[in-house]
Coordinates of C-alpha atoms in Angstrom, one line a residue:
M2 CA 0.0 0.0 0.0
Q3 CA 2.8 2.4 0.9
A4 CA 4.2 2.0 -2.7
D5 CA 0.7 3.1 -4.0
A6 CA 0.5 0.0 -6.2
L7 CA -3.2 -0.4 -6.8
A8 CA -2.7 -3.5 -8.8
D9 CA -0.7 -5.2 -6.0
V10 CA -3.2 -4.1 -3.4
R11 CA -6.1 -5.5 -5.5
R12 CA -4.2 -8.8 -6.0
A13 CA -3.6 -9.1 -2.3
S14 CA -7.2 -8.2 -1.5
T15 CA -8.5 -10.8 -4.0
E16 CA -6.2 -13.4 -2.4
F17 CA -7.6 -12.5 1.0
L18 CA -11.2 -12.7 -0.1
T19 CA -10.6 -16.0 -1.9
T20 CA -9.1 -17.5 1.3
A21 CA -11.9 -16.2 3.4
S22 CA -14.5 -17.4 1.0
D23 CA -13.0 -20.9 0.9
F24 CA -12.9 -21.0 4.7
Y25 CA -16.6 -19.9 5.0
Q26 CA -17.6 -22.0 2.0
V27 CA -19.2 -19.2 0.1
R28 CA -18.8 -18.0 -3.4
T29 CA -15.9 -15.6 -3.8
C30 CA -16.8 -11.9 -4.4
S31 CA -15.0 -9.5 -6.6
V32 CA -13.1 -6.4 -5.3
R33 CA -12.2 -3.1 -6.7
V34 CA -9.5 -1.1 -5.0
L35 CA -10.0 2.6 -5.7
A36 CA -7.9 5.7 -5.0
A37 CA -9.4 8.6 -2.8
R38 CA -12.5 8.0 -0.7
P39 CA -15.7 9.8 -1.7
L40 CA -16.5 12.7 0.6
R41 CA -20.2 13.1 1.4
V42 CA -21.1 16.6 2.6
R43 CA -24.5 17.1 4.1
E44 CA -26.1 20.0 5.9
R45 CA -25.1 18.8 9.3
S46 CA -22.3 16.4 8.7
T47 CA -19.4 15.3 6.4
T48 CA -18.5 11.6 6.1
E49 CA -16.0 9.5 4.1
L50 CA -17.0 6.3 2.5
F51 CA -14.3 3.6 3.3
G52 CA -15.9 0.8 1.3
D53 CA -19.2 -0.7 0.2
Y54 CA -20.7 -4.0 -0.9
H55 CA -23.3 -4.8 -3.5
P56 CA -25.0 -8.2 -2.9
T57 CA -26.5 -8.6 -6.3
T58 CA -23.1 -8.1 -8.1
M59 CA -21.1 -9.5 -5.2
L60 CA -18.7 -6.6 -5.6
I61 CA -16.7 -5.0 -2.8
R62 CA -15.3 -1.5 -3.4
V63 CA -12.6 -0.2 -1.0
W64 CA -10.7 3.0 -1.1
M65 CA -7.1 3.3 -0.1
R66 CA -6.6 7.0 0.2
T67 CA -8.3 9.5 2.5
A68 CA -10.9 11.9 1.1
V69 CA -9.4 15.2 2.0
R70 CA -5.7 14.9 2.1
K71 CA -5.5 12.0 -0.4
E72 CA -3.0 10.2 1.9
I73 CA -2.7 6.4 1.8
T74 CA -4.8 4.9 4.6
S75 CA -3.2 2.7 7.2
F76 CA -3.1 -1.0 6.6
G77 CA -5.2 -1.7 9.6
T78 CA -8.0 0.6 8.4
F79 CA -7.9 -0.9 4.9
L80 CA -8.0 -4.5 6.2
S81 CA -10.8 -3.6 8.7
T82 CA -12.9 -2.2 5.8
L83 CA -12.2 -5.2 3.7
C84 CA -13.3 -7.5 6.5
H85 CA -16.4 -5.4 7.2
E86 CA -17.5 -5.5 3.5
F87 CA -16.8 -9.3 3.3
C88 CA -19.0 -9.8 6.3
H89 CA -21.9 -8.2 4.4
H90 CA -21.2 -10.7 1.7
L91 CA -21.1 -13.5 4.3
D92 CA -24.4 -12.4 5.8
V93 CA -26.2 -12.5 2.6
H94 CA -24.6 -15.4 0.7
R95 CA -23.7 -17.7 3.5
L96 CA -25.9 -17.0 6.5
G97 CA -28.9 -16.3 4.3
F98 CA -29.9 -12.9 5.7
R99 CA -32.1 -10.9 3.4
D100 CA -30.4 -7.7 4.6
S101 CA -27.0 -7.3 6.3
W102 CA -27.5 -4.8 9.1
H103 CA -24.8 -3.2 11.3
T104 CA -25.9 -5.3 14.4
R105 CA -23.8 -6.2 17.4
G106 CA -23.4 -9.7 15.9
F107 CA -22.2 -8.2 12.6
Y108 CA -19.5 -6.2 14.4
E109 CA -18.5 -9.2 16.4
R110 CA -18.1 -11.3 13.2
T111 CA -16.1 -8.5 11.6
A112 CA -13.8 -8.2 14.6
A113 CA -13.2 -11.9 14.7
L114 CA -12.2 -12.0 11.0
Y115 CA -10.0 -9.0 11.3
H116 CA -8.0 -10.3 14.3
H117 CA -7.7 -13.7 12.8
A118 CA -6.4 -12.2 9.6
R119 CA -3.9 -10.1 11.5
G120 CA -2.9 -12.8 13.9
T121 CA -3.7 -10.5 16.8
P122 CA -5.6 -11.3 19.9
A123 CA -9.3 -10.5 19.6
K124 CA -10.5 -7.6 21.7
L125 CA -13.7 -7.8 23.7
L126 CA -16.0 -5.2 22.2
V127 CA -17.5 -3.0 24.8
W128 CA -20.9 -1.8 24.0
A129 CA -22.7 1.4 25.1
P130 CA -26.4 2.0 24.8
V131 CA -27.7 4.9 22.7
A132 CA -31.3 6.1 22.0
R133 CA -34.2 3.8 21.2
G134 CA -32.6 0.5 22.2
R135 CA -29.6 0.8 19.9
W136 CA -26.0 0.3 20.8
R137 CA -22.6 1.6 19.6
I138 CA -19.0 0.3 20.2
D139 CA -17.4 2.3 23.0
W140 CA -13.9 2.5 21.4
P141 CA -12.0 4.1 24.3
R142 CA -13.2 1.3 26.6
T143 CA -12.7 -1.4 24.0
N144 CA -9.1 -0.3 23.3
R145 CA -8.3 -0.2 27.0
G146 CA -9.9 -3.6 27.6
A147 CA -8.3 -7.0 27.9
S148 CA -8.0 -9.5 25.1
R149 CA -10.4 -12.5 25.1

């Protein structure tokens, strides 16, 4: 990634997705590695799109540069995004979910795949309640916490 070699990053991403697909016994999806992330500006917020997944085409798109400064993202952020989008693929095509929502279980599956891929100990995700029965990951407490 630091060499800014899109073709090499795409090849490594494809190899990762093929290995994960073989392990989970699901059809392999395609991946496009793109340059700078899209920046979405709204009246009250601005967000960057790190990646997305389209279940009908089984295509993952991931961006390897930040939206504003156009700097190469960290390997950890890129791999986390790839794992996140693959878990959407897994939800639909292996687990049979009609929709792949960002649930607590989804984030647990994503974290397990990420830490397995990196060979790092899994972190216990610490959840904090938010409005209307929803939850979010409490990152400061998660990052301070002990490994499983």
